[in-house]
PDB file of C-alpha atoms and ligand atoms in Angstrom:
ATOM      1  CA  MET A  70      18.568 -18.256  -3.186  1.00  0.00           C
ATOM      2  CA  SER A  71      18.789 -21.742  -4.694  1.00  0.00           C
ATOM      3  CA  GLU A  72      19.732 -23.100  -1.259  1.00  0.00           C
ATOM      4  CA  LEU A  73      16.440 -21.745   0.104  1.00  0.00           C
ATOM      5  CA  LEU A  74      14.511 -23.120  -2.876  1.00  0.00           C
ATOM      6  CA  ASP A  75      16.132 -26.567  -2.588  1.00  0.00           C
ATOM      7  CA  LEU A  76      15.279 -26.683   1.102  1.00  0.00           C
ATOM      8  CA  ALA A  77      11.686 -25.530   0.509  1.00  0.00           C
ATOM      9  CA  ARG A  78      11.181 -28.132  -2.250  1.00  0.00           C
ATOM     10  CA  SER A  79      12.529 -30.955  -0.158  1.00  0.00           C
ATOM     11  CA  VAL A  80      10.581 -29.947   2.963  1.00  0.00           C
ATOM     12  CA  ALA A  81       7.377 -29.541   0.907  1.00  0.00           C
ATOM     13  CA  ALA A  82       7.849 -33.046  -0.521  1.00  0.00           C
ATOM     14  CA  ASP A  83       8.207 -34.448   3.018  1.00  0.00           C
ATOM     15  CA  ALA A  84       5.140 -32.519   4.155  1.00  0.00           C
ATOM     16  CA  VAL A  85       3.080 -33.921   1.257  1.00  0.00           C
ATOM     17  CA  GLU A  86       4.158 -37.461   2.132  1.00  0.00           C
ATOM     18  CA  HIS A  87       3.424 -36.877   5.821  1.00  0.00           C
ATOM     19  CA  VAL A  88      -0.104 -35.599   5.173  1.00  0.00           C
ATOM     20  CA  ARG A  89      -0.913 -38.309   2.633  1.00  0.00           C
ATOM     21  CA  ALA A  90       0.295 -41.019   5.005  1.00  0.00           C
ATOM     22  CA  LEU A  91      -1.822 -39.740   7.887  1.00  0.00           C
ATOM     23  CA  ARG A  92      -5.005 -38.746   6.045  1.00  0.00           C
ATOM     24  CA  PRO A  93      -7.703 -41.349   6.669  1.00  0.00           C
ATOM     25  CA  ARG A  94     -10.319 -42.156   4.029  1.00  0.00           C
ATOM     26  CA  GLY A  95     -13.486 -40.087   4.386  1.00  0.00           C
ATOM     27  CA  ARG A  96     -13.587 -37.129   6.723  1.00  0.00           C
ATOM     28  CA  VAL A  97     -10.660 -36.057   8.855  1.00  0.00           C
ATOM     29  CA  GLY A  98     -11.289 -35.517  12.564  1.00  0.00           C
ATOM     30  CA  VAL A  99     -11.154 -31.918  13.771  1.00  0.00           C
ATOM     31  CA  ALA A 100      -8.780 -31.177  16.651  1.00  0.00           C
ATOM     32  CA  GLY A 101     -10.036 -27.679  17.408  1.00  0.00           C
ATOM     33  CA  THR A 102     -11.277 -24.359  16.110  1.00  0.00           C
ATOM     34  CA  LYS A 103      -9.530 -20.985  15.911  1.00  0.00           C
ATOM     35  CA  SER A 104     -10.999 -17.589  14.991  1.00  0.00           C
ATOM     36  CA  SER A 105     -14.589 -18.947  14.872  1.00  0.00           C
ATOM     37  CA  PRO A 106     -16.380 -22.331  15.092  1.00  0.00           C
ATOM     38  CA  THR A 107     -15.958 -22.739  11.314  1.00  0.00           C
ATOM     39  CA  ASP A 108     -12.170 -22.126  11.383  1.00  0.00           C
ATOM     40  CA  LEU A 109     -10.890 -25.697  11.745  1.00  0.00           C
ATOM     41  CA  VAL A 110      -7.562 -27.188  12.696  1.00  0.00           C
ATOM     42  CA  THR A 111      -6.669 -30.878  12.589  1.00  0.00           C
ATOM     43  CA  ALA A 112      -3.932 -32.798  14.351  1.00  0.00           C
ATOM     44  CA  ILE A 113      -2.398 -33.318  10.896  1.00  0.00           C
ATOM     45  CA  ASP A 114      -2.151 -29.527  10.274  1.00  0.00           C
ATOM     46  CA  ARG A 115      -0.257 -29.282  13.565  1.00  0.00           C
ATOM     47  CA  SER A 116       2.062 -32.245  13.064  1.00  0.00           C
ATOM     48  CA  CYS A 117       2.777 -31.155   9.492  1.00  0.00           C
ATOM     49  CA  GLU A 118       3.771 -27.687  10.664  1.00  0.00           C
ATOM     50  CA  GLU A 119       5.981 -29.213  13.360  1.00  0.00           C
ATOM     51  CA  LEU A 120       7.713 -31.336  10.746  1.00  0.00           C
ATOM     52  CA  ILE A 121       8.270 -28.341   8.437  1.00  0.00           C
ATOM     53  CA  ARG A 122       9.516 -26.145  11.267  1.00  0.00           C
ATOM     54  CA  ALA A 123      11.897 -28.814  12.589  1.00  0.00           C
ATOM     55  CA  ARG A 124      13.352 -29.517   9.140  1.00  0.00           C
ATOM     56  CA  ILE A 125      13.841 -25.845   8.241  1.00  0.00           C
ATOM     57  CA  LEU A 126      15.323 -24.808  11.564  1.00  0.00           C
ATOM     58  CA  ALA A 127      17.594 -27.875  11.676  1.00  0.00           C
ATOM     59  CA  ALA A 128      19.053 -26.788   8.327  1.00  0.00           C
ATOM     60  CA  ARG A 129      19.030 -23.038   9.089  1.00  0.00           C
ATOM     61  CA  PRO A 130      18.899 -22.469  12.859  1.00  0.00           C
ATOM     62  CA  ASP A 131      19.326 -18.684  12.628  1.00  0.00           C
ATOM     63  CA  ASP A 132      16.260 -18.089  10.452  1.00  0.00           C
ATOM     64  CA  ALA A 133      12.897 -16.797  11.659  1.00  0.00           C
ATOM     65  CA  PHE A 134       9.778 -18.935  11.220  1.00  0.00           C
ATOM     66  CA  VAL A 135       6.129 -17.925  11.055  1.00  0.00           C
ATOM     67  CA  GLY A 136       3.537 -20.675  10.634  1.00  0.00           C
ATOM     68  CA  GLU A 137      -0.232 -20.813  10.740  1.00  0.00           C
ATOM     69  CA  GLU A 138      -0.487 -23.264  13.597  1.00  0.00           C
ATOM     70  CA  GLY A 139       2.385 -22.608  16.014  1.00  0.00           C
ATOM     71  CA  GLN A 140       4.507 -20.089  17.908  1.00  0.00           C
ATOM     72  CA  ASP A 141       6.578 -17.708  15.786  1.00  0.00           C
ATOM     73  CA  VAL A 142      10.343 -18.158  16.060  1.00  0.00           C
ATOM     74  CA  ALA A 143      12.575 -15.078  15.910  1.00  0.00           C
ATOM     75  CA  GLY A 144      15.807 -15.273  13.914  1.00  0.00           C
ATOM     76  CA  THR A 145      19.028 -13.361  13.355  1.00  0.00           C
ATOM     77  CA  SER A 146      19.932 -14.227   9.731  1.00  0.00           C
ATOM     78  CA  GLY A 147      17.472 -11.848   8.013  1.00  0.00           C
ATOM     79  CA  VAL A 148      15.681 -14.822   6.431  1.00  0.00           C
ATOM     80  CA  GLU A 149      12.089 -15.447   7.491  1.00  0.00           C
ATOM     81  CA  TRP A 150      10.018 -18.492   6.509  1.00  0.00           C
ATOM     82  CA  ILE A 151       6.257 -18.107   6.148  1.00  0.00           C
ATOM     83  CA  VAL A 152       4.449 -21.445   6.144  1.00  0.00           C
ATOM     84  CA  ASP A 153       0.937 -22.807   5.859  1.00  0.00           C
ATOM     85  CA  PRO A 154       1.177 -26.565   6.429  1.00  0.00           C
ATOM     86  CA  ILE A 155      -2.276 -27.156   4.915  1.00  0.00           C
ATOM     87  CA  ASP A 156      -3.881 -24.224   3.146  1.00  0.00           C
ATOM     88  CA  GLY A 157      -7.462 -25.248   2.460  1.00  0.00           C
ATOM     89  CA  THR A 158      -8.028 -27.074   5.758  1.00  0.00           C
ATOM     90  CA  VAL A 159     -11.789 -27.291   5.232  1.00  0.00           C
ATOM     91  CA  ASN A 160     -11.227 -28.984   1.842  1.00  0.00           C
ATOM     92  CA  PHE A 161      -8.736 -31.299   3.554  1.00  0.00           C
ATOM     93  CA  VAL A 162     -11.258 -32.247   6.247  1.00  0.00           C
ATOM     94  CA  TYR A 163     -13.966 -33.024   3.670  1.00  0.00           C
ATOM     95  CA  GLY A 164     -11.660 -34.746   1.173  1.00  0.00           C
ATOM     96  CA  ILE A 165     -12.029 -32.130  -1.568  1.00  0.00           C
ATOM     97  CA  PRO A 166      -8.719 -32.378  -3.467  1.00  0.00           C
ATOM     98  CA  ARG A 167      -7.785 -28.681  -3.249  1.00  0.00           C
ATOM     99  CA  TYR A 168      -5.455 -28.248  -0.293  1.00  0.00           C
ATOM    100  CA  ALA A 169      -1.788 -27.369  -0.348  1.00  0.00           C
ATOM    101  CA  VAL A 170       1.427 -26.940   1.544  1.00  0.00           C
ATOM    102  CA  SER A 171       2.688 -23.388   1.109  1.00  0.00           C
ATOM    103  CA  ILE A 172       6.272 -22.377   1.937  1.00  0.00           C
ATOM    104  CA  ALA A 173       7.781 -18.937   1.316  1.00  0.00           C
ATOM    105  CA  ALA A 174      11.032 -17.319   2.404  1.00  0.00           C
ATOM    106  CA  ARG A 175      11.826 -13.613   2.619  1.00  0.00           C
ATOM    107  CA  ARG A 176      15.240 -12.030   3.057  1.00  0.00           C
ATOM    108  CA  ASP A 177      15.294  -8.663   4.782  1.00  0.00           C
ATOM    109  CA  GLY A 178      11.568  -8.346   4.113  1.00  0.00           C
ATOM    110  CA  VAL A 179      11.833  -9.108   0.387  1.00  0.00           C
ATOM    111  CA  ASP A 180      10.092 -12.234  -0.993  1.00  0.00           C
ATOM    112  CA  GLU A 181      12.745 -14.561  -2.330  1.00  0.00           C
ATOM    113  CA  ILE A 182      11.247 -18.005  -2.932  1.00  0.00           C
ATOM    114  CA  GLY A 183       7.819 -19.623  -2.919  1.00  0.00           C
ATOM    115  CA  VAL A 184       6.746 -23.261  -3.215  1.00  0.00           C
ATOM    116  CA  VAL A 185       3.126 -24.468  -3.284  1.00  0.00           C
ATOM    117  CA  VAL A 186       2.182 -28.135  -3.709  1.00  0.00           C
ATOM    118  CA  ASN A 187      -1.381 -29.431  -3.966  1.00  0.00           C
ATOM    119  CA  ILE A 188      -1.117 -32.291  -1.485  1.00  0.00           C
ATOM    120  CA  ALA A 189      -3.985 -34.291  -3.017  1.00  0.00           C
ATOM    121  CA  THR A 190      -2.940 -34.077  -6.673  1.00  0.00           C
ATOM    122  CA  GLY A 191       0.820 -33.454  -6.445  1.00  0.00           C
ATOM    123  CA  GLU A 192       0.567 -30.350  -8.684  1.00  0.00           C
ATOM    124  CA  ALA A 193       3.688 -28.369  -7.727  1.00  0.00           C
ATOM    125  CA  TYR A 194       4.525 -24.719  -8.309  1.00  0.00           C
ATOM    126  CA  GLU A 195       7.576 -22.656  -7.471  1.00  0.00           C
ATOM    127  CA  ALA A 196       9.116 -19.249  -8.022  1.00  0.00           C
ATOM    128  CA  THR A 197      12.237 -17.307  -7.168  1.00  0.00           C
ATOM    129  CA  ALA A 198      12.436 -13.524  -7.236  1.00  0.00           C
ATOM    130  CA  GLY A 199      13.469 -12.610 -10.792  1.00  0.00           C
ATOM    131  CA  GLY A 200      13.650 -16.282 -11.824  1.00  0.00           C
ATOM    132  CA  GLY A 201      10.100 -16.775 -13.094  1.00  0.00           C
ATOM    133  CA  ALA A 202       7.273 -19.019 -11.935  1.00  0.00           C
ATOM    134  CA  TRP A 203       7.154 -22.679 -12.812  1.00  0.00           C
ATOM    135  CA  ARG A 204       4.878 -25.668 -12.676  1.00  0.00           C
ATOM    136  CA  VAL A 205       6.955 -28.745 -11.902  1.00  0.00           C
ATOM    137  CA  ASP A 206       5.880 -32.214 -13.047  1.00  0.00           C
ATOM    138  CA  GLY A 207       8.735 -34.557 -12.133  1.00  0.00           C
ATOM    139  CA  ASN A 208      11.630 -33.510 -14.371  1.00  0.00           C
ATOM    140  CA  GLU A 209       9.426 -31.389 -16.594  1.00  0.00           C
ATOM    141  CA  ARG A 210       9.230 -27.660 -15.826  1.00  0.00           C
ATOM    142  CA  THR A 211       6.677 -25.389 -17.488  1.00  0.00           C
ATOM    143  CA  ARG A 212       7.049 -21.641 -17.225  1.00  0.00           C
ATOM    144  CA  LEU A 213       3.882 -19.931 -16.018  1.00  0.00           C
ATOM    145  CA  THR A 214       2.763 -16.739 -17.708  1.00  0.00           C
ATOM    146  CA  GLY A 215      -0.702 -16.102 -16.256  1.00  0.00           C
ATOM    147  CA  PRO A 216      -3.924 -15.592 -18.216  1.00  0.00           C
ATOM    148  CA  PRO A 217      -4.282 -13.203 -21.144  1.00  0.00           C
ATOM    149  CA  ALA A 218      -5.706  -9.865 -19.991  1.00  0.00           C
ATOM    150  CA  ALA A 219      -9.498  -9.829 -20.291  1.00  0.00           C
ATOM    151  CA  PRO A 220     -12.072  -7.069 -19.890  1.00  0.00           C
ATOM    152  CA  VAL A 221     -13.637  -7.348 -16.428  1.00  0.00           C
ATOM    153  CA  ASP A 222     -16.997  -8.525 -17.768  1.00  0.00           C
ATOM    154  CA  GLN A 223     -15.214 -11.605 -19.114  1.00  0.00           C
ATOM    155  CA  MET A 224     -13.162 -12.357 -16.014  1.00  0.00           C
ATOM    156  CA  LEU A 225     -13.448 -15.573 -14.015  1.00  0.00           C
ATOM    157  CA  VAL A 226     -12.691 -14.226 -10.549  1.00  0.00           C
ATOM    158  CA  ALA A 227     -11.642 -16.283  -7.523  1.00  0.00           C
ATOM    159  CA  THR A 228     -12.294 -15.126  -4.009  1.00  0.00           C
ATOM    160  CA  GLY A 229     -12.622 -16.515  -0.517  1.00  0.00           C
ATOM    161  CA  PHE A 230     -14.305 -15.865   2.774  1.00  0.00           C
ATOM    162  CA  ASN A 231     -12.956 -15.221   6.236  1.00  0.00           C
ATOM    163  CA  TYR A 232     -14.172 -17.408   9.105  1.00  0.00           C
ATOM    164  CA  VAL A 233     -15.562 -14.549  11.220  1.00  0.00           C
ATOM    165  CA  PRO A 234     -19.326 -14.175  10.516  1.00  0.00           C
ATOM    166  CA  SER A 235     -19.409 -10.348  10.513  1.00  0.00           C
ATOM    167  CA  VAL A 236     -16.458 -10.217   8.072  1.00  0.00           C
ATOM    168  CA  ARG A 237     -18.159 -12.839   5.892  1.00  0.00           C
ATOM    169  CA  GLU A 238     -21.336 -10.828   5.736  1.00  0.00           C
ATOM    170  CA  HIS A 239     -19.414  -7.877   4.351  1.00  0.00           C
ATOM    171  CA  GLN A 240     -17.478 -10.110   1.919  1.00  0.00           C
ATOM    172  CA  ALA A 241     -20.628 -11.821   0.666  1.00  0.00           C
ATOM    173  CA  ALA A 242     -22.257  -8.443  -0.008  1.00  0.00           C
ATOM    174  CA  ALA A 243     -19.191  -7.256  -1.967  1.00  0.00           C
ATOM    175  CA  VAL A 244     -19.077 -10.500  -3.997  1.00  0.00           C
ATOM    176  CA  GLY A 245     -22.830 -10.144  -4.645  1.00  0.00           C
ATOM    177  CA  ARG A 246     -22.201  -6.674  -6.046  1.00  0.00           C
ATOM    178  CA  MET A 247     -19.366  -8.010  -8.237  1.00  0.00           C
ATOM    179  CA  LEU A 248     -21.149 -11.066  -9.667  1.00  0.00           C
ATOM    180  CA  PRO A 249     -23.317  -9.238 -12.252  1.00  0.00           C
ATOM    181  CA  HIS A 250     -20.196  -7.553 -13.689  1.00  0.00           C
ATOM    182  CA  VAL A 251     -17.873 -10.541 -14.260  1.00  0.00           C
ATOM    183  CA  ARG A 252     -18.028 -13.886 -16.099  1.00  0.00           C
ATOM    184  CA  ASP A 253     -18.380 -15.776 -12.820  1.00  0.00           C
ATOM    185  CA  ILE A 254     -17.010 -16.234  -9.319  1.00  0.00           C
ATOM    186  CA  ARG A 255     -15.060 -19.215  -7.934  1.00  0.00           C
ATOM    187  CA  ARG A 256     -14.641 -19.985  -4.222  1.00  0.00           C
ATOM    188  CA  ILE A 257     -12.192 -22.857  -4.368  1.00  0.00           C
ATOM    189  CA  GLY A 258     -11.130 -22.850  -0.713  1.00  0.00           C
ATOM    190  CA  ALA A 259      -7.347 -22.484  -0.704  1.00  0.00           C
ATOM    191  CA  ALA A 260      -5.859 -19.042  -1.309  1.00  0.00           C
ATOM    192  CA  ALA A 261      -2.427 -20.447  -2.202  1.00  0.00           C
ATOM    193  CA  LEU A 262      -4.022 -22.524  -4.984  1.00  0.00           C
ATOM    194  CA  ASP A 263      -6.168 -19.595  -6.150  1.00  0.00           C
ATOM    195  CA  LEU A 264      -2.928 -17.728  -6.775  1.00  0.00           C
ATOM    196  CA  THR A 265      -1.182 -20.651  -8.502  1.00  0.00           C
ATOM    197  CA  ASP A 266      -4.318 -21.271 -10.591  1.00  0.00           C
ATOM    198  CA  LEU A 267      -4.136 -17.637 -11.641  1.00  0.00           C
ATOM    199  CA  ALA A 268      -0.413 -18.009 -12.453  1.00  0.00           C
ATOM    200  CA  GLU A 269      -1.331 -21.008 -14.590  1.00  0.00           C
ATOM    201  CA  GLY A 270      -4.086 -19.114 -16.423  1.00  0.00           C
ATOM    202  CA  ARG A 271      -6.986 -21.120 -14.933  1.00  0.00           C
ATOM    203  CA  LEU A 272      -8.513 -17.905 -13.569  1.00  0.00           C
ATOM    204  CA  ASP A 273      -8.500 -14.274 -14.687  1.00  0.00           C
ATOM    205  CA  ALA A 274      -8.301 -12.396 -11.379  1.00  0.00           C
ATOM    206  CA  TYR A 275      -8.430 -12.814  -7.628  1.00  0.00           C
ATOM    207  CA  VAL A 276      -9.667 -10.703  -4.738  1.00  0.00           C
ATOM    208  CA  GLU A 277      -9.860 -11.553  -1.056  1.00  0.00           C
ATOM    209  CA  GLN A 278      -9.955  -9.799   2.301  1.00  0.00           C
ATOM    210  CA  GLY A 279      -8.778 -11.115   5.649  1.00  0.00           C
ATOM    211  CA  LEU A 280      -5.894 -13.318   4.465  1.00  0.00           C
ATOM    212  CA  LYS A 281      -2.900 -13.958   6.700  1.00  0.00           C
ATOM    213  CA  PRO A 282       0.666 -13.837   5.334  1.00  0.00           C
ATOM    214  CA  TRP A 283       0.949 -17.652   5.272  1.00  0.00           C
ATOM    215  CA  ASP A 284      -2.130 -17.876   3.031  1.00  0.00           C
ATOM    216  CA  HIS A 285      -0.658 -15.722   0.276  1.00  0.00           C
ATOM    217  CA  ALA A 286       3.139 -15.326   0.682  1.00  0.00           C
ATOM    218  CA  ALA A 287       4.253 -18.195  -1.583  1.00  0.00           C
ATOM    219  CA  GLY A 288       1.313 -17.987  -4.005  1.00  0.00           C
ATOM    220  CA  ALA A 289       1.733 -14.227  -4.421  1.00  0.00           C
ATOM    221  CA  LEU A 290       5.392 -14.584  -5.444  1.00  0.00           C
ATOM    222  CA  ILE A 291       4.436 -17.334  -7.919  1.00  0.00           C
ATOM    223  CA  ALA A 292       1.663 -15.149  -9.384  1.00  0.00           C
ATOM    224  CA  ARG A 293       3.966 -12.121  -9.589  1.00  0.00           C
ATOM    225  CA  GLU A 294       6.699 -14.087 -11.258  1.00  0.00           C
ATOM    226  CA  ALA A 295       4.100 -15.312 -13.761  1.00  0.00           C
ATOM    227  CA  GLY A 296       3.661 -11.653 -14.724  1.00  0.00           C
ATOM    228  CA  LEU A 297       0.594 -10.785 -12.658  1.00  0.00           C
ATOM    229  CA  VAL A 298       0.228  -7.732 -10.477  1.00  0.00           C
ATOM    230  CA  VAL A 299      -0.441  -8.720  -6.866  1.00  0.00           C
ATOM    231  CA  THR A 300      -1.411  -5.689  -4.862  1.00  0.00           C
ATOM    232  CA  GLY A 301      -3.332  -4.311  -1.911  1.00  0.00           C
ATOM    233  CA  PRO A 302      -3.754  -1.114   0.088  1.00  0.00           C
ATOM    234  CA  GLY A 303      -0.902   1.256  -0.813  1.00  0.00           C
ATOM    235  CA  GLY A 304       0.352  -1.248  -3.408  1.00  0.00           C
ATOM    236  CA  VAL A 305       1.115  -4.025  -0.925  1.00  0.00           C
ATOM    237  CA  PRO A 306      -1.161  -7.024  -0.297  1.00  0.00           C
ATOM    238  CA  ASP A 307      -2.114  -7.353   3.348  1.00  0.00           C
ATOM    239  CA  GLU A 308      -4.885  -8.564   5.633  1.00  0.00           C
ATOM    240  CA  ARG A 309      -7.220  -5.807   4.456  1.00  0.00           C
ATOM    241  CA  LEU A 310      -7.061  -6.725   0.759  1.00  0.00           C
ATOM    242  CA  VAL A 311      -5.218  -8.928  -1.732  1.00  0.00           C
ATOM    243  CA  VAL A 312      -5.924  -8.342  -5.424  1.00  0.00           C
ATOM    244  CA  ALA A 313      -4.205 -10.099  -8.324  1.00  0.00           C
ATOM    245  CA  ALA A 314      -4.760  -9.617 -12.055  1.00  0.00           C
ATOM    246  CA  PRO A 315      -2.767  -9.272 -15.292  1.00  0.00           C
ATOM    247  CA  ALA A 316      -0.933  -5.939 -15.566  1.00  0.00           C
ATOM    248  CA  ALA A 317      -3.045  -4.802 -18.531  1.00  0.00           C
ATOM    249  CA  SER A 318      -6.359  -5.282 -16.681  1.00  0.00           C
ATOM    250  CA  VAL A 319      -5.476  -4.650 -13.038  1.00  0.00           C
ATOM    251  CA  GLU A 320      -6.577  -0.997 -13.026  1.00  0.00           C
ATOM    252  CA  GLU A 321      -9.991  -1.892 -14.448  1.00  0.00           C
ATOM    253  CA  PHE A 322     -10.322  -4.770 -11.970  1.00  0.00           C
ATOM    254  CA  LEU A 323      -9.249  -2.606  -9.022  1.00  0.00           C
ATOM    255  CA  ALA A 324     -11.846  -0.017 -10.003  1.00  0.00           C
ATOM    256  CA  LEU A 325     -14.512  -2.758  -9.921  1.00  0.00           C
ATOM    257  CA  VAL A 326     -13.241  -4.008  -6.539  1.00  0.00           C
ATOM    258  CA  GLU A 327     -13.597  -0.477  -5.218  1.00  0.00           C
ATOM    259  CA  ARG A 328     -17.080  -0.012  -6.717  1.00  0.00           C
ATOM    260  CA  CYS A 329     -18.171  -3.294  -5.115  1.00  0.00           C
ATOM    261  CA  ARG A 330     -16.929  -1.943  -1.745  1.00  0.00           C
ATOM    262  CA  PHE A 331     -14.617  -4.789  -0.801  1.00  0.00           C
TER     263      PHE A 331
HETATM  264  C1  LIG B 672      -8.009 -20.412   4.247  1.00  0.00           C
HETATM  265  C2  LIG B 672      -8.047 -20.635   2.739  1.00  0.00           C
HETATM  266  C3  LIG B 672      -9.284 -20.004   2.163  1.00  0.00           C
HETATM  267  C4  LIG B 672      -9.392 -18.535   2.476  1.00  0.00           C
HETATM  268  C5  LIG B 672      -9.337 -18.337   3.984  1.00  0.00           C
HETATM  269  C6  LIG B 672      -8.057 -18.938   4.561  1.00  0.00           C
HETATM  270  P1  LIG B 672      -6.784 -22.236   5.788  1.00  0.00           P
HETATM  271  O1  LIG B 672      -6.816 -20.937   4.784  1.00  0.00           O
HETATM  272  O2  LIG B 672      -6.906 -20.090   2.140  1.00  0.00           O
HETATM  273  O3  LIG B 672      -9.305 -20.110   0.746  1.00  0.00           O
HETATM  274  O4  LIG B 672     -10.572 -18.034   1.970  1.00  0.00           O
HETATM  275  O5  LIG B 672      -9.369 -16.964   4.250  1.00  0.00           O
HETATM  276  O6  LIG B 672      -8.028 -18.749   5.933  1.00  0.00           O
HETATM  277  O7  LIG B 672      -7.538 -21.828   6.998  1.00  0.00           O
HETATM  278  O8  LIG B 672      -7.472 -23.320   5.057  1.00  0.00           O
HETATM  279  O9  LIG B 672      -5.348 -22.480   6.002  1.00  0.00           O
END
């Protein structure tokens, strides 16, 4: 496990350097769009994913690799890497300092390690299954324990929106129904950082629909290892729904999510 974590840390550090070196001042040029005209990709997203993929597969050629921007690679070792080279691409394009590299590895379908680094600020988070979640500042490591459980009407809830207009319309309506019942809503723009913010206690709960595995794989392990419940339909987060909250308040929060018709 520590071999996977060491590799993820070192590759994430290279990815951060790569993106910082290439990012121009001001706005970043857009190379294309994906699921809708608002779903952006830049040449730097692509080159960063190529770098991550090349480094991981050079070290572990038998592993599988799934990334946001490229072709999936099948493997034979039972280890699968799930990577978002820049989660929060719209923030990255506009220069809002909330975008991150997100690297997770699963063994035989079980999450084993997760590393998330805010590329703009250097804030770094990591977790191993059973080994806790940590914020890493140079040589200093701080264990993450999530927020204290709060009643839903005092929760600061993060969410996000899909890029497909019809999905957004549904999401906006659900968030509108939730807003009167919680402290407030945050739409920060990078799911991986929403989950690490939650692990750090900067938020009280999180709900989002339409996420892909690379958006939440690493952040979900970090949140779980910080003691939060990360769940979804049938108890497993997936594209239909990802919910995260402290164990003591997750039932109450899930009931609200259901009432708001997410
Ligand atoms: C997006 C971000 C955003 C979330 C979107 C994701 P991307 O990832 O995580 O917060 O709301 O659903 O697609 O496109 O910036 O990698």
